[in-house]
Tab-separated table of C-alpha atoms in Angstrom:
chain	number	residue	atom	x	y	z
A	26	UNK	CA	-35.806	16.727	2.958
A	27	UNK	CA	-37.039	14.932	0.008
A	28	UNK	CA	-35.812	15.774	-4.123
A	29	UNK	CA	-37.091	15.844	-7.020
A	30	UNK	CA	-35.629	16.264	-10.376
A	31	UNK	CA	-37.200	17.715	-13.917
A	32	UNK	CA	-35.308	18.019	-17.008
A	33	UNK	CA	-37.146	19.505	-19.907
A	34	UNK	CA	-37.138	19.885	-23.507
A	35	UNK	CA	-36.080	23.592	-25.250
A	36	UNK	CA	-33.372	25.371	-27.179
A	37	UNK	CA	-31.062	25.542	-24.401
A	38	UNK	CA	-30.190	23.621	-21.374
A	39	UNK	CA	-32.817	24.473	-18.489
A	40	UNK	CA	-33.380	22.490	-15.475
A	41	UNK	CA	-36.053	22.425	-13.052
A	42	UNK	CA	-35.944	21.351	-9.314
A	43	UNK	CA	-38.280	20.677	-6.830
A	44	UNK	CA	-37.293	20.672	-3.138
A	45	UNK	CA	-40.116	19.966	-0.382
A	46	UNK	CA	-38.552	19.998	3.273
A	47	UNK	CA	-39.288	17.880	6.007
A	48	UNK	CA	-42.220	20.298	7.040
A	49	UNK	CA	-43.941	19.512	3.588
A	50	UNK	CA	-43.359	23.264	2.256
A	51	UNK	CA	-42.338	22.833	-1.427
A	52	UNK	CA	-39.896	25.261	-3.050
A	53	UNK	CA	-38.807	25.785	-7.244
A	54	UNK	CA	-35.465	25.906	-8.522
A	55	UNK	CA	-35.392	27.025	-12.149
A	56	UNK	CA	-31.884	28.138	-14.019
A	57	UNK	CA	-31.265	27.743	-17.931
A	58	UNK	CA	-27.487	27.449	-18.190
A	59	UNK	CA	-27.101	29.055	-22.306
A	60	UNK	CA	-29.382	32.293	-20.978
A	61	UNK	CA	-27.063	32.345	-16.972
A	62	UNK	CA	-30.901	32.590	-15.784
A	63	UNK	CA	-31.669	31.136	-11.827
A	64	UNK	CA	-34.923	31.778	-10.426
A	65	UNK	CA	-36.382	30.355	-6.568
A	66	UNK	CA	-39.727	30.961	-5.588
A	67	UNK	CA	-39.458	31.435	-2.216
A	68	UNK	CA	-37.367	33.273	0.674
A	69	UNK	CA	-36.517	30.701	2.824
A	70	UNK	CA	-32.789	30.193	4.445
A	71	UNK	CA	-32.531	27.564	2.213
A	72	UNK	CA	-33.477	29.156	-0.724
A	73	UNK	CA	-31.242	32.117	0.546
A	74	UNK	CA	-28.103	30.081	1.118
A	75	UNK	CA	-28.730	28.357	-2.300
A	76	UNK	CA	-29.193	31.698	-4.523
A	77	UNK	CA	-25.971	33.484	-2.524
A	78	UNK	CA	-23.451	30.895	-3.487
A	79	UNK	CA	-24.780	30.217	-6.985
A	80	UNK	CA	-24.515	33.837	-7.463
A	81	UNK	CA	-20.865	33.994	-6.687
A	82	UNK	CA	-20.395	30.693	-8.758
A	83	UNK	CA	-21.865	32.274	-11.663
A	84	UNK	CA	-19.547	35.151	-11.591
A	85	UNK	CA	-16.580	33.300	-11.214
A	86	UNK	CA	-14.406	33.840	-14.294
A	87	UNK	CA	-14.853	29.907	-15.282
A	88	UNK	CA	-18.351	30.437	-16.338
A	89	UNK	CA	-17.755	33.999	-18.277
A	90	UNK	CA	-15.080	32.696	-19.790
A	91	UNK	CA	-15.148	34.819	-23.090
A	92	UNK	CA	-12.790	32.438	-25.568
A	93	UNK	CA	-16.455	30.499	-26.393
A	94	UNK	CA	-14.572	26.757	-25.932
A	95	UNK	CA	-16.651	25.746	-22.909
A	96	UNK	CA	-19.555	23.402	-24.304
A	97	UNK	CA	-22.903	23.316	-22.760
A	98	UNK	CA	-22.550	20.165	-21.809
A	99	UNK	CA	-19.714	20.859	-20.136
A	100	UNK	CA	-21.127	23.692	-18.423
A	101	UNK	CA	-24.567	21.782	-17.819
A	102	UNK	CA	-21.800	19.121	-15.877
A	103	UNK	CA	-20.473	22.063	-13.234
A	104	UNK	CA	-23.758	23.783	-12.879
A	105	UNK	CA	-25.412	20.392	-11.799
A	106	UNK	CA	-22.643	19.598	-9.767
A	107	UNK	CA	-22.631	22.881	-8.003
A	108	UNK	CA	-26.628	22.835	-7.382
A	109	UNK	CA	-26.277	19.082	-5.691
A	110	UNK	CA	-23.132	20.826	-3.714
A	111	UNK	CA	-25.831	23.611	-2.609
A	112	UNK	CA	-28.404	21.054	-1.360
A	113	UNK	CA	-25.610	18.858	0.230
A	114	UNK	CA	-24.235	21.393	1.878
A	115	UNK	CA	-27.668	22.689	3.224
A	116	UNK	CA	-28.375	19.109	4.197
A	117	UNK	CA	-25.238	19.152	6.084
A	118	UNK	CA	-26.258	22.412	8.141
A	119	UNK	CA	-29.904	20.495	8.788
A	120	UNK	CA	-28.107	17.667	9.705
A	121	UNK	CA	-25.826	19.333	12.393
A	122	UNK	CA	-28.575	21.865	13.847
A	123	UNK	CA	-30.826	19.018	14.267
A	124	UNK	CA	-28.330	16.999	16.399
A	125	UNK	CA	-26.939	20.335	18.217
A	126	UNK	CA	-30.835	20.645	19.310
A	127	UNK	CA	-31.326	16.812	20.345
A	128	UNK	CA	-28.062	17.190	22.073
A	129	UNK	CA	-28.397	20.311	23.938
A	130	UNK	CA	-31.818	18.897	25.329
A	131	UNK	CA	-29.905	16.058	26.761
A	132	UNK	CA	-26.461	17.569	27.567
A	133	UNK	CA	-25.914	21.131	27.262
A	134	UNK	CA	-22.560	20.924	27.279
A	135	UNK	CA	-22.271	18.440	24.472
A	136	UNK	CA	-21.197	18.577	21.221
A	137	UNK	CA	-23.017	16.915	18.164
A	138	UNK	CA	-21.329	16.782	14.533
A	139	UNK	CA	-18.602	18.877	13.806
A	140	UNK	CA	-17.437	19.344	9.672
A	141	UNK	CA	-13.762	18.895	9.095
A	142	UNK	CA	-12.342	21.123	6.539
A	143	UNK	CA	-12.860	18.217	4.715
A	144	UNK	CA	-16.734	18.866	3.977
A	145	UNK	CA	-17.233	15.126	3.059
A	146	UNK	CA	-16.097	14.217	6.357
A	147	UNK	CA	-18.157	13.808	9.798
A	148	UNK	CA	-16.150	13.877	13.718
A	149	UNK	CA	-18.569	12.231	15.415
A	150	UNK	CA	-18.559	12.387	19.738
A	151	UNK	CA	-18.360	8.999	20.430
A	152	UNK	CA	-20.999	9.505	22.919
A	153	UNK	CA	-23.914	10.613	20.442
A	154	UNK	CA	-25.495	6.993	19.512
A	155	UNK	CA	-28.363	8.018	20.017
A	156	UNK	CA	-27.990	11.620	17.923
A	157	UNK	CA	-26.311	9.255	15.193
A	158	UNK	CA	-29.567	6.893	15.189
A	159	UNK	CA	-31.828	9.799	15.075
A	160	UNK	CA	-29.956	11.801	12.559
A	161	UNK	CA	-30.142	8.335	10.700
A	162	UNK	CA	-33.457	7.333	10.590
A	163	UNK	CA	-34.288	11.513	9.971
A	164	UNK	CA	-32.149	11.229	6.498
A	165	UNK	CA	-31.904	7.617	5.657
A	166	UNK	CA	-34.442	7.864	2.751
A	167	UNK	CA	-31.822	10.340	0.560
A	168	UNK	CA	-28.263	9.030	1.901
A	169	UNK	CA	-26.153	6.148	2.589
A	170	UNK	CA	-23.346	7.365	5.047
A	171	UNK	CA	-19.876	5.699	4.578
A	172	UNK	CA	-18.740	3.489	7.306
A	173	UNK	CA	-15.129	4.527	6.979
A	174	UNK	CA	-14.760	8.358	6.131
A	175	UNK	CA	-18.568	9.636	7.329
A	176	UNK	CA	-19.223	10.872	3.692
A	177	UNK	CA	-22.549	11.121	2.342
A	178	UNK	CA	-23.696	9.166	-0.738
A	179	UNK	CA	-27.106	9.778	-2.621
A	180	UNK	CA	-28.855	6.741	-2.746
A	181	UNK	CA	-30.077	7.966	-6.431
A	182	UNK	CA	-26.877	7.351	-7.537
A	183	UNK	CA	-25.356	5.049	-5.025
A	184	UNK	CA	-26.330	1.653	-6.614
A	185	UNK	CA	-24.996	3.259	-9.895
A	186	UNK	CA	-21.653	3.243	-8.520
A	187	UNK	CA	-21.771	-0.111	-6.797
A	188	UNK	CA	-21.746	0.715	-3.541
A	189	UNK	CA	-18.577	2.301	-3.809
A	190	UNK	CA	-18.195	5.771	-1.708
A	191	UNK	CA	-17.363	8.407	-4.192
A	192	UNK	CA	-15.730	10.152	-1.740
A	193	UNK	CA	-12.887	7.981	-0.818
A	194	UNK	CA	-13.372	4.614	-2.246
A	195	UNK	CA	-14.572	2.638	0.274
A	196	UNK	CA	-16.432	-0.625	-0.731
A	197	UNK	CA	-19.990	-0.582	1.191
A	198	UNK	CA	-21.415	-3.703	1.642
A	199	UNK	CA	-23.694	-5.332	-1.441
A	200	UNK	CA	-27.240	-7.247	-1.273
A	201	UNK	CA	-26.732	-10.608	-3.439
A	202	UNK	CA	-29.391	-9.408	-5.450
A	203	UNK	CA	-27.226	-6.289	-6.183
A	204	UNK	CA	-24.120	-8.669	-6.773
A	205	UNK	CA	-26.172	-11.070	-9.396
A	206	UNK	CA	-27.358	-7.838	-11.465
A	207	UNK	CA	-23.422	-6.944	-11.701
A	208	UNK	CA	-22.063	-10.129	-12.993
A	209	UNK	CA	-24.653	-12.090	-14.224
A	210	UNK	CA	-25.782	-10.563	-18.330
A	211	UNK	CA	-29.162	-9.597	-18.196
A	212	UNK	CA	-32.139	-12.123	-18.670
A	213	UNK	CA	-30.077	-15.013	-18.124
A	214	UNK	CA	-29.801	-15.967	-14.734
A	215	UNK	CA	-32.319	-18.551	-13.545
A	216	UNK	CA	-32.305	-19.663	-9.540
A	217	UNK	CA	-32.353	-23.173	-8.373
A	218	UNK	CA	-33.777	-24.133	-5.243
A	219	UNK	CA	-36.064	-21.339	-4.160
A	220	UNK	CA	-38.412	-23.060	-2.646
A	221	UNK	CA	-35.887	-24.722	-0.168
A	222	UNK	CA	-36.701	-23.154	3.576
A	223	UNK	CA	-34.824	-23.935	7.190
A	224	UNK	CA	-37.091	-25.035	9.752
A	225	UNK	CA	-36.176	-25.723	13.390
A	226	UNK	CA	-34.253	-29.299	13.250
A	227	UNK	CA	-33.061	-28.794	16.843
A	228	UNK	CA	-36.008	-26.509	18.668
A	229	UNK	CA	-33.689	-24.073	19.256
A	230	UNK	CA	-34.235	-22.577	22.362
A	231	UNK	CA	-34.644	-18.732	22.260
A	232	UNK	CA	-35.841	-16.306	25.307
A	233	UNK	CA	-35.906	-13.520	22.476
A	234	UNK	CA	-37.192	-14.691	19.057
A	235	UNK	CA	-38.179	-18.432	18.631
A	236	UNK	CA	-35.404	-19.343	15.396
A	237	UNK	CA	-38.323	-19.997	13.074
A	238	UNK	CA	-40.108	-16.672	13.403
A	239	UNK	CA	-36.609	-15.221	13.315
A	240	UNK	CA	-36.304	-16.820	9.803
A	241	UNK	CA	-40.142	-15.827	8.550
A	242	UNK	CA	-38.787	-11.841	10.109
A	243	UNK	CA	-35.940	-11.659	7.905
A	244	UNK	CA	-37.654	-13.706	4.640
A	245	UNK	CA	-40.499	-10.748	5.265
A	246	UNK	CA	-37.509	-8.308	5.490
A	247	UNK	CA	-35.269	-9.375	2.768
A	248	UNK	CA	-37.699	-10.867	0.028
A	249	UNK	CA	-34.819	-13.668	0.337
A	250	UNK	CA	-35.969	-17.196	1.446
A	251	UNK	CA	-32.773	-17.923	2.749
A	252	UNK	CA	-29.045	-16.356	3.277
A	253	UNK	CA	-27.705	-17.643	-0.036
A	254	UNK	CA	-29.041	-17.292	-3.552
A	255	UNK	CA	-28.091	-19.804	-6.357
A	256	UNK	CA	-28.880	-20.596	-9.792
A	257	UNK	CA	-26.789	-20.444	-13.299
A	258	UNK	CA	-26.166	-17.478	-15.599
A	259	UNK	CA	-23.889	-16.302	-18.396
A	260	UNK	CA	-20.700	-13.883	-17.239
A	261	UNK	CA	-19.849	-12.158	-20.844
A	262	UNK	CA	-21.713	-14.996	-23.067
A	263	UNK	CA	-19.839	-17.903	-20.660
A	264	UNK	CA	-22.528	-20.214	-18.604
A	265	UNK	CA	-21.521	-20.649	-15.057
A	266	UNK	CA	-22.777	-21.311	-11.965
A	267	UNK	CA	-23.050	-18.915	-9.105
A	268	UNK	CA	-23.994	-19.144	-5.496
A	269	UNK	CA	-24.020	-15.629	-3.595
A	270	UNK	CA	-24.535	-14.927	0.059
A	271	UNK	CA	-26.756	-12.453	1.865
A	272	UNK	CA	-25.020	-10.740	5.030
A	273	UNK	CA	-28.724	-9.232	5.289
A	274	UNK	CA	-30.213	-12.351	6.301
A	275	UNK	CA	-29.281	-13.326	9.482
A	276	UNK	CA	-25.345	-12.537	9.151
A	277	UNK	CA	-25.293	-14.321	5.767
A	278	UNK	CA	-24.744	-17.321	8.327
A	279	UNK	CA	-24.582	-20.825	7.307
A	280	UNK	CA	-27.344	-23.043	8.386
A	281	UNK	CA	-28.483	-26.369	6.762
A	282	UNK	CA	-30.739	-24.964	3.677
A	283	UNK	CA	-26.723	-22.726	2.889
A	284	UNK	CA	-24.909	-25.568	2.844
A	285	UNK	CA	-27.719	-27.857	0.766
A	286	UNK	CA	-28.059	-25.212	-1.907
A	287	UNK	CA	-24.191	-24.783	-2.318
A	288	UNK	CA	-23.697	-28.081	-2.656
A	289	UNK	CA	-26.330	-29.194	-4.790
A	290	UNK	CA	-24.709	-25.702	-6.798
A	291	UNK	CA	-21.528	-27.942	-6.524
A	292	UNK	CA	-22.848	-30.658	-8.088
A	293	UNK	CA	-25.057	-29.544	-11.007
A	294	UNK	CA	-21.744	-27.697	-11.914
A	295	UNK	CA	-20.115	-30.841	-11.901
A	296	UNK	CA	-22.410	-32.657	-13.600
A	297	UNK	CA	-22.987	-30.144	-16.589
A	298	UNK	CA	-18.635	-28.851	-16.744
A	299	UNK	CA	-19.741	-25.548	-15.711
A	300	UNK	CA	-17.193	-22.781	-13.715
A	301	UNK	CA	-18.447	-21.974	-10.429
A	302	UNK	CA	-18.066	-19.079	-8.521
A	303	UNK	CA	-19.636	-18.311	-4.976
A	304	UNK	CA	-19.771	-14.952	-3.358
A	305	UNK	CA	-18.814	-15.287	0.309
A	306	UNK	CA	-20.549	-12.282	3.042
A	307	UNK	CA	-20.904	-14.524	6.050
A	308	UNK	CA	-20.234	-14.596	10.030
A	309	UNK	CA	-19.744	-18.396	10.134
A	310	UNK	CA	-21.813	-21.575	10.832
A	311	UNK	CA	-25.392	-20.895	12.225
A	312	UNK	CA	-25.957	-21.641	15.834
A	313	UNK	CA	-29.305	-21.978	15.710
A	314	UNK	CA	-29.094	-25.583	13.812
A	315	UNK	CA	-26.345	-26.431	16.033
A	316	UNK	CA	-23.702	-29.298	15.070
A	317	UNK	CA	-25.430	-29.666	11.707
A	318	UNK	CA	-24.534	-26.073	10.331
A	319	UNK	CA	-21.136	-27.565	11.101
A	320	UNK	CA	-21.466	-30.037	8.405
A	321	UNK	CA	-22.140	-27.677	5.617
A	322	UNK	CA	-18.381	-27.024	6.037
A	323	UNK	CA	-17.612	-30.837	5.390
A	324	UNK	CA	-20.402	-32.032	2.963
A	325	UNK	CA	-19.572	-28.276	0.460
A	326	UNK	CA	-15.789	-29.247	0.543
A	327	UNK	CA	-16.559	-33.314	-0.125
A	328	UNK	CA	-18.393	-31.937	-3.307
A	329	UNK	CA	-15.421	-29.559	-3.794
A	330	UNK	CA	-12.944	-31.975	-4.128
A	331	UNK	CA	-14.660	-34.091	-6.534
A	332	UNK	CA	-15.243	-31.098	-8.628
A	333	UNK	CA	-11.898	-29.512	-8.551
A	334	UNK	CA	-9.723	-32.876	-7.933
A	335	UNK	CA	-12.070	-35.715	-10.089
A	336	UNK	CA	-13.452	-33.418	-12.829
A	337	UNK	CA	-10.716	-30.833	-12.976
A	338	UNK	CA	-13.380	-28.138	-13.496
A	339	UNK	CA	-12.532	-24.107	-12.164
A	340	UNK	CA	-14.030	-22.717	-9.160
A	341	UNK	CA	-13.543	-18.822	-8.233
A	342	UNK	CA	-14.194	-17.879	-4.281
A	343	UNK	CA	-14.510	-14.309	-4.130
A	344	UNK	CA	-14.498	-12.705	-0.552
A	345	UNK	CA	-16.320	-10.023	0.324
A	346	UNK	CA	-17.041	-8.038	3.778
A	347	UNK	CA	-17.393	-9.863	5.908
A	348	UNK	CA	-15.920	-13.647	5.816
A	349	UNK	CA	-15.508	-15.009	8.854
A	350	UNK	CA	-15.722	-18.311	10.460
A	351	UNK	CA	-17.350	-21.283	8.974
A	352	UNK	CA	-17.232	-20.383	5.783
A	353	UNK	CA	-13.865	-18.770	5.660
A	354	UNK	CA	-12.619	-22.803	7.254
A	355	UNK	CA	-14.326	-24.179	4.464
A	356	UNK	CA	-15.157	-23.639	0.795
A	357	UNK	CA	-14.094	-19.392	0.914
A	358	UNK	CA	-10.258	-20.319	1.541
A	359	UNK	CA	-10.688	-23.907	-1.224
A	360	UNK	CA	-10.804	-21.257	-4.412
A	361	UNK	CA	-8.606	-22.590	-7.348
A	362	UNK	CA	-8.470	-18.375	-7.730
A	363	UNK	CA	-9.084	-16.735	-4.560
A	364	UNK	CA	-9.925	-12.963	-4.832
A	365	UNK	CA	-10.828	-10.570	-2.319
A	366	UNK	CA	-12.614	-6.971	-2.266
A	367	UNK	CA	-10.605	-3.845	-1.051
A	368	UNK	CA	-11.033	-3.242	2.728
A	369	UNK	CA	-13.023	-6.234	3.306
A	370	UNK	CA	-12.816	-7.817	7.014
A	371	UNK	CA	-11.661	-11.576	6.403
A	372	UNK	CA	-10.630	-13.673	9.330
A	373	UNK	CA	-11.869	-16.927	11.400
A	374	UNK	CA	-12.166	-15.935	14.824
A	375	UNK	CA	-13.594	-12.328	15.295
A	376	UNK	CA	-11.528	-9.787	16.732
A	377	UNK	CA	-13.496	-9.561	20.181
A	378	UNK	CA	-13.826	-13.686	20.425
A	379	UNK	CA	-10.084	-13.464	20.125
A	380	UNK	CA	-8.883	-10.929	22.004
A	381	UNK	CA	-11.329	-12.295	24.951
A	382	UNK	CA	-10.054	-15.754	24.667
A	383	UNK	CA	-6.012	-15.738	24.151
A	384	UNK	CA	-5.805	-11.611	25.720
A	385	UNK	CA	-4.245	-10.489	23.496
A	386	UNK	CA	-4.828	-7.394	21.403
A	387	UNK	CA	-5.910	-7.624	17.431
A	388	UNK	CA	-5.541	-4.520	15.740
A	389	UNK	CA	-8.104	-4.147	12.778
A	390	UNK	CA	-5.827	-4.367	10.207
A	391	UNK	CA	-4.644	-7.686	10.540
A	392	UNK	CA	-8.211	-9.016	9.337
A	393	UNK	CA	-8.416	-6.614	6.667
A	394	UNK	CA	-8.163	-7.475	2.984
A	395	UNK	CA	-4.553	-5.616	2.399
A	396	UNK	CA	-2.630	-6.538	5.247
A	397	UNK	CA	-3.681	-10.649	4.576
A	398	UNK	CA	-3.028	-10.638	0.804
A	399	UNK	CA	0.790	-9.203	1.475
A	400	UNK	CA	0.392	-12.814	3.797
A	401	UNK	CA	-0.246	-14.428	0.973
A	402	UNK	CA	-3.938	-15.724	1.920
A	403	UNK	CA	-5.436	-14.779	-1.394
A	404	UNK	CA	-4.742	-14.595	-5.157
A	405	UNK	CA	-6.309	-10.812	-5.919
A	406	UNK	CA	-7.894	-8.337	-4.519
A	407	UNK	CA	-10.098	-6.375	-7.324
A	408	UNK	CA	-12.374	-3.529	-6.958
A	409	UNK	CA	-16.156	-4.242	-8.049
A	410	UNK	CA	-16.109	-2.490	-11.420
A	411	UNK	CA	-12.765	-4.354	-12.922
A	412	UNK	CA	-14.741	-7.800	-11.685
A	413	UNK	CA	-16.968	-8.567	-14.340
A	414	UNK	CA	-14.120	-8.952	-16.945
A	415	UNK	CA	-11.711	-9.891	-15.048
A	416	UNK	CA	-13.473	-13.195	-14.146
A	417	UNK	CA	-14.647	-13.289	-17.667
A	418	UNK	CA	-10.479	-13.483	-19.046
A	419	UNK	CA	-10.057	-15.774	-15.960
A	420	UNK	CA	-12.741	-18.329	-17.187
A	421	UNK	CA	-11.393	-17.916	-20.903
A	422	UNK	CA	-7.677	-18.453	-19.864
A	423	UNK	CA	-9.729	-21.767	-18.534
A	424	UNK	CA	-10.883	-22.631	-21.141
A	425	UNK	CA	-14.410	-21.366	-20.740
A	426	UNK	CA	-16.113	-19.894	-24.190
A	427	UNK	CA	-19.197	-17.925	-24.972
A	428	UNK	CA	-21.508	-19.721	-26.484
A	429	UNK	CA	-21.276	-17.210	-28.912
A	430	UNK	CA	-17.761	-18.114	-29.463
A	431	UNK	CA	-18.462	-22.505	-28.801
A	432	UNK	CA	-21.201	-22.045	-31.911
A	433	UNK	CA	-18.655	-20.065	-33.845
A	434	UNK	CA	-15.765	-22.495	-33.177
């Protein structure tokens, strides 16, 4: 099901809504909140289920309150929020007969999704990837579905809210583009090294994908010409330097183009006293380039130490989901302020590699961002929408000014 929504102009608060279904039929929703007026068009179940419960939410006492303090505004707020409950809720019953059908015509005696009494929630049978995929693919174009509680986001208002689930907090994970629109002010950032591209230094061998049309797949997929993105911009008025990694493009992994951008990041930093922060989302070293993603690790934390040791200059390492590997051996752990999101996976070794090679068992927790930081691994962890100024105080306490403040001064 697809939605559409109208606001228009008049002396009181109306709303119109188009809904079209999957089978194109298009249906009107029309209510006007100062006049209690909801109309629907048609008699569908949908429409049905829609008009029932907004009829018993309009005769709940909270709307006829008679003491006249409830604004319109604030009664525009619960009447929107009660129509998206509606449609969610009818999504919800779409969702579950369409995967009780695709289920029964595999395994009649299967069950498919069954709602908790927590409505956000979803019990999936841990036999149903294939209902899962379908169910998916069916809905992907209005939802993004939590990884940790089931919960469905809108993606209308998902990127609004940083990729944070609204129902219980979990941090989904972020594009880099996404992560240079939140920290960066707008119309300053400008990229460096663009035009830099991996090619195939040791003709990997591949019985699937050759390694460069893996690369030209995921530059077509991403719009990204590589798994890091890097440039300068202001943070609050203060110039800095920024590199942020893509988990999107190819596991965010570290080949020889990563490492050359970071450090040549490094270096202009250096060069011009500029704080640095880099963004890490990675699964390690690339294996496609062999021994020489392995000395990114060494060349990024040569041009580290001259920064941070020779020029005494302030780098920030933030962590996000996941960090793993190369980069978490290298320049993610070498942070003069480490900080890490909530419930991110951070660890060397994954927990599969380890488990398979020492046998023993790694519970998930012990790569997760709470349990390390009470091991002391990291400085803070911070949700995404305390970031922004919190780096901003960090790189004034620095000694890091707007140039607002510089031309001022």
């Amino acid at each position: 099901m697809e939605k559409w929504w109208f606001y228009s102009e008049g002396s009181g608060i109306t709303k119109s809504i188009l809904v079209r279904d999957s089978n194109g039929e298009n249906y009107s929703i029309y209510f006007d909140i100062e006049n209690n007026i909801f109309e629907i068009d048609n008699d569908s179940s949908f429409l049905s289920e829609l008009e029932g419960s907004f009829s018993s939410y309009k005769n709940d006492n909270y709307l006829n309150d008679d003491d006249g303090s409830k604004s319109d505004d604030h009664y525009y707020d619960n009447w929107n929020n009660h129509i998206n409950s509606c449609i969610d809720s009818y999504l919800r019953s779409e969702i579950s007969r369409d995967c009780s059908e695709n289920v029964n015509s595999i395994d009649s005696g299967s069950s498919s999704i069954r709602t908790s009494t927590n409505e956000s929630d979803f019990n999936l049978s841990p036999d149903l990837d294939t209902t899962l995929q379908f169910t998916r693919i069916q809905y992907s174009h209005l939802w993004v579905q939590c990884e940790n509680c089931y919960g469905l986001n809108y993606k209308k208002f998902f990127k609004a809210k940083l990729n944070i689930c609204e129902e219980c907090g979990y941090h989904l994970k972020m594009n880099s583009s996404d992560r240079i629109e939140l920290l960066i002010d707008p119309g300053t950032w400008y990229p460096m090294d663009e035009d830099m591209v991996s090619i195939d230094p040791i003709e990997f061998h591949s019985e699937e994908e050759p390694y460069k049309d893996r690369i030209d797949s995921y530059q077509r997929e991403t719009g990204l010409t590589e798994a890091v993105q890097t440039g300068i911009g202001e943070l609050n008025g203060i110039p800095i330097a920024m590199g942020v990694m893509d988990f999107q493009f190819i596991g965010g992994s570290m080949g020889s183009v990563v490492g050359e951008k970071i450090t040549r990041l490094i270096e202009y930093a250096t060069n011009e006293s500029l704080p640095v922060i880099i963004v890490c989302a990675s699964g390690g070293a690339r294996m496609q380039e062999g021994s020489l993603s392995l000395m990114q690790m060494a060349k990024i934390s040569s041009a580290l130490y001259n920064y941070q040791s020779n020029k005494k200059l302030f780098y920030v390492s933030l962590l996000t989901s996941p960090t793993t590997g190369g980069v978490t051996a290298s320049f993610g752990m070498l942070g003069d302020i480490i900080i890490a999101e909530p419930n991110a996976t951070i660890a060397f070794a994954g927990k599969r590699v380890i488990e398979e090679t020492l046998k023993v068992t790694v519970l998930e927790e012990q790569q997760e961002t709470e349990y390390l930081f009470e091991k002391g691994l990291f400085d803070l962890i911070l949700p995404r929408n305390l970031l922004k100024d919190v780096l901003s105080e960090l790189f004034k306490l620095h000694g890091f000014f707007s140039n607002k403040n510089q031309h001022e001064s």
